[in-house]
Amino acid sequence: MSPSDIATLVFGVIGAVVIFAYYMNSDKSVCRKCQTVISHQKQNRYSIQEGGKSYALCKKCYNTIQKLEALKAQECSCCQKAFSTRMKICEWQGVSDTYYLCVSCNKKANTRVRQSFTLNELLPSTFIRGCSKYFTFEELVEASSVKIISQSDFNSPKWDSFIAEQTTFSSWAEMASVAESQMLSRESDKVISELCGHNV
């Protein structure tokens, strides 16, 4: 037996021992998620950490985990159902929180949303105090000397000018838009709280 044959035999035995050791250790050779055997010839190795230990992942499971982690939320804010990459995630903006709902909870929440609000609900005293020297919407209207009888009266140049001069807004349209956005956020908090039992 020539020296090159001996070297080939030695390296072959070492290679066989390494491959045997690889397949004997299921943490390194079997995908932690789908249990498929990962060939020792795979160049790209993927792993997952669980309990301080490293486990092998196949490429398919690795890609699935990456997509799941990239979702804007991992579970429904209401029923806590885990989101998958195929599920539609519905977003609700509250005053200080964003809620992510599954389609089922979103349908339930939509049936609870009110479609109309009074001016006092739209423009509560906290909102008026935050943008002007007045305490209530009634005080604001009274100080303007503008007769507000119908919705169209809010479109008058005199009212618009008064809002620009006496509030932090540049126009009635801007003020109404911000008030509506805040009202919808408060309504979102209320609906999600009622539906899901959250303390929001």
Short mmCIF file of C-alpha atoms in Angstrom, two decimals:
data_model
loop_
_atom_site.label_atom_id
_atom_site.label_comp_id
_atom_site.label_asym_id
_atom_site.label_seq_id
_atom_site.Cartn_x
_atom_site.Cartn_y
_atom_site.Cartn_z
CA MET A 1 0.00 0.00 0.00
CA SER A 2 1.50 3.30 -1.08
CA PRO A 3 1.72 6.35 1.23
CA SER A 4 -0.90 8.17 -0.87
CA ASP A 5 -3.30 5.21 -0.52
CA ILE A 6 -2.77 5.22 3.25
CA ALA A 7 -3.39 9.00 3.40
CA THR A 8 -6.58 8.60 1.33
CA LEU A 9 -7.75 5.80 3.63
CA VAL A 10 -7.01 7.84 6.79
CA PHE A 11 -8.82 10.93 5.47
CA GLY A 12 -11.71 8.72 4.34
CA VAL A 13 -12.03 7.20 7.81
CA ILE A 14 -11.82 10.64 9.47
CA GLY A 15 -14.48 11.95 7.07
CA ALA A 16 -16.74 8.97 7.80
CA VAL A 17 -16.35 9.49 11.57
CA VAL A 18 -17.19 13.22 11.22
CA ILE A 19 -20.28 12.46 9.07
CA PHE A 20 -21.34 9.72 11.52
CA ALA A 21 -20.93 12.13 14.48
CA TYR A 22 -22.94 14.78 12.58
CA TYR A 23 -25.91 12.47 11.98
CA MET A 24 -25.78 11.08 15.52
CA ASN A 25 -26.32 14.59 16.91
CA SER A 26 -29.93 15.36 16.00
CA ASP A 27 -29.61 18.92 17.37
CA LYS A 28 -27.28 19.64 14.44
CA SER A 29 -28.64 17.32 11.74
CA VAL A 30 -32.45 17.42 12.16
CA CYS A 31 -34.57 20.56 11.70
CA ARG A 32 -36.00 21.62 15.06
CA LYS A 33 -39.32 22.67 13.49
CA CYS A 34 -40.21 20.16 10.75
CA GLN A 35 -37.93 17.25 11.81
CA THR A 36 -36.44 16.78 8.32
CA VAL A 37 -32.86 15.55 8.16
CA ILE A 38 -30.45 18.23 6.97
CA SER A 39 -27.67 16.90 4.75
CA HIS A 40 -24.11 17.33 6.01
CA GLN A 41 -23.31 18.67 2.52
CA LYS A 42 -25.48 21.80 2.98
CA GLN A 43 -23.23 24.83 2.80
CA ASN A 44 -25.68 27.28 4.39
CA ARG A 45 -26.38 26.35 7.99
CA TYR A 46 -29.33 27.84 9.88
CA SER A 47 -30.04 27.57 13.58
CA ILE A 48 -32.41 28.70 16.31
CA GLN A 49 -31.65 29.42 19.96
CA GLU A 50 -33.96 27.83 22.54
CA GLY A 51 -33.20 27.65 26.24
CA GLY A 52 -29.62 28.73 25.67
CA LYS A 53 -29.02 25.87 23.24
CA SER A 54 -28.53 25.99 19.46
CA TYR A 55 -30.67 23.77 17.21
CA ALA A 56 -30.53 23.20 13.46
CA LEU A 57 -33.13 24.62 11.07
CA CYS A 58 -33.75 23.75 7.45
CA LYS A 59 -33.76 26.64 4.98
CA LYS A 60 -37.55 26.51 4.54
CA CYS A 61 -38.24 26.77 8.29
CA TYR A 62 -35.59 29.48 8.67
CA ASN A 63 -37.26 31.56 5.93
CA THR A 64 -40.71 31.04 7.51
CA ILE A 65 -39.42 32.24 10.89
CA GLN A 66 -37.80 35.28 9.26
CA LYS A 67 -41.10 36.20 7.57
CA LEU A 68 -43.06 35.74 10.81
CA GLU A 69 -40.62 37.94 12.72
CA ALA A 70 -40.99 40.61 10.05
CA LEU A 71 -44.77 40.86 10.61
CA LYS A 72 -45.92 44.10 12.25
CA ALA A 73 -47.48 42.02 15.05
CA GLN A 74 -47.15 38.46 16.25
CA GLU A 75 -50.68 37.96 17.59
CA CYS A 76 -54.15 39.51 17.60
CA SER A 77 -54.47 42.21 20.27
CA CYS A 78 -57.93 40.86 21.06
CA CYS A 79 -58.07 37.06 20.91
CA GLN A 80 -54.27 36.50 21.06
CA LYS A 81 -54.43 34.23 17.99
CA ALA A 82 -50.94 33.97 16.47
CA PHE A 83 -50.62 35.65 13.07
CA SER A 84 -49.26 33.74 10.10
CA THR A 85 -47.74 35.24 6.98
CA ARG A 86 -50.96 34.42 5.07
CA MET A 87 -53.29 36.20 7.48
CA LYS A 88 -54.57 39.73 6.99
CA ILE A 89 -53.62 41.97 9.91
CA CYS A 90 -56.03 44.85 10.57
CA GLU A 91 -54.62 47.92 12.30
CA TRP A 92 -56.52 50.15 14.74
CA GLN A 93 -54.93 53.31 16.12
CA GLY A 94 -55.84 54.24 19.69
CA VAL A 95 -54.82 57.34 21.62
CA SER A 96 -51.47 55.88 22.69
CA ASP A 97 -51.57 52.27 21.45
CA THR A 98 -51.85 50.56 18.10
CA TYR A 99 -54.01 47.43 18.02
CA TYR A 100 -53.56 44.60 15.53
CA LEU A 101 -56.64 42.47 14.94
CA CYS A 102 -57.34 39.29 13.03
CA VAL A 103 -60.14 39.44 10.45
CA SER A 104 -62.67 37.89 12.82
CA CYS A 105 -62.02 40.36 15.67
CA ASN A 106 -61.88 43.22 13.18
CA LYS A 107 -65.40 42.37 11.95
CA LYS A 108 -66.69 42.28 15.54
CA ALA A 109 -64.99 45.59 16.33
CA ASN A 110 -66.40 47.29 13.21
CA THR A 111 -69.97 46.46 14.28
CA ARG A 112 -69.35 48.35 17.55
CA VAL A 113 -67.97 51.55 16.02
CA ARG A 114 -70.34 54.50 16.23
CA GLN A 115 -70.94 56.31 12.96
CA SER A 116 -71.87 59.76 14.29
CA PHE A 117 -70.81 62.01 17.13
CA THR A 118 -72.10 65.23 18.67
CA LEU A 119 -69.97 68.38 18.47
CA ASN A 120 -69.32 68.16 22.22
CA GLU A 121 -67.99 64.62 21.78
CA LEU A 122 -65.90 65.68 18.80
CA LEU A 123 -64.63 68.81 20.55
CA PRO A 124 -64.50 68.03 24.29
CA SER A 125 -63.32 70.62 26.79
CA THR A 126 -59.89 68.96 27.00
CA PHE A 127 -59.43 69.52 23.27
CA ILE A 128 -60.66 73.15 23.37
CA ARG A 129 -58.46 73.98 26.39
CA GLY A 130 -55.48 72.42 24.62
CA CYS A 131 -55.77 74.61 21.53
CA SER A 132 -57.23 77.88 22.82
CA LYS A 133 -57.80 80.09 25.88
CA TYR A 134 -61.42 78.89 26.04
CA PHE A 135 -62.76 76.02 28.14
CA THR A 136 -65.63 74.68 26.04
CA PHE A 137 -66.75 74.68 22.44
CA GLU A 138 -69.79 76.78 23.44
CA GLU A 139 -67.46 79.48 24.85
CA LEU A 140 -65.46 79.41 21.64
CA VAL A 141 -68.56 79.88 19.48
CA GLU A 142 -69.90 82.61 21.75
CA ALA A 143 -66.63 84.56 21.61
CA SER A 144 -66.59 84.38 17.81
CA SER A 145 -69.86 86.32 17.37
CA VAL A 146 -70.61 83.96 14.49
CA LYS A 147 -74.12 82.51 14.42
CA ILE A 148 -73.75 78.76 14.10
CA ILE A 149 -77.15 77.38 13.17
CA SER A 150 -76.28 74.76 10.58
CA GLN A 151 -73.23 72.85 9.37
CA SER A 152 -72.69 75.33 6.51
CA ASP A 153 -72.07 78.16 9.03
CA PHE A 154 -68.72 76.56 9.87
CA ASN A 155 -67.61 77.36 6.31
CA SER A 156 -67.92 81.14 6.74
CA PRO A 157 -64.74 83.22 6.29
CA LYS A 158 -65.43 85.00 9.62
CA TRP A 159 -65.45 81.68 11.52
CA ASP A 160 -62.35 80.47 9.71
CA SER A 161 -60.55 83.72 10.51
CA PHE A 162 -61.59 83.51 14.17
CA ILE A 163 -60.25 79.93 14.45
CA ALA A 164 -56.93 80.98 12.89
CA GLU A 165 -56.59 83.92 15.32
CA GLN A 166 -57.86 82.30 18.54
CA THR A 167 -56.62 78.72 18.34
CA THR A 168 -53.42 76.90 17.49
CA PHE A 169 -54.95 75.84 14.16
CA SER A 170 -54.65 77.70 10.87
CA SER A 171 -58.24 76.95 9.81
CA TRP A 172 -61.49 75.31 10.86
CA ALA A 173 -60.82 72.46 8.41
CA GLU A 174 -57.51 71.69 10.15
CA MET A 175 -59.10 71.90 13.61
CA ALA A 176 -62.00 69.63 12.62
CA SER A 177 -59.64 67.14 11.00
CA VAL A 178 -57.42 66.86 14.10
CA ALA A 179 -60.48 66.64 16.38
CA GLU A 180 -61.95 63.86 14.23
CA SER A 181 -58.67 61.93 14.24
CA GLN A 182 -58.46 62.16 18.04
CA MET A 183 -62.12 61.17 18.39
CA LEU A 184 -61.54 58.08 16.24
CA SER A 185 -58.52 57.14 18.35
CA ARG A 186 -60.59 57.44 21.54
CA GLU A 187 -63.36 55.40 19.91
CA SER A 188 -60.82 52.72 18.92
CA ASP A 189 -59.65 52.47 22.53
CA LYS A 190 -63.26 52.18 23.71
CA VAL A 191 -64.26 49.54 21.14
CA ILE A 192 -61.17 47.38 21.71
CA SER A 193 -61.61 47.68 25.48
CA GLU A 194 -65.25 46.57 25.31
CA LEU A 195 -64.62 43.79 22.82
CA CYS A 196 -61.43 42.36 24.27
CA GLY A 197 -61.63 43.33 27.92
CA HIS A 198 -58.41 45.38 27.79
CA ASN A 199 -57.72 48.13 30.25
CA VAL A 200 -56.93 50.91 27.79
#
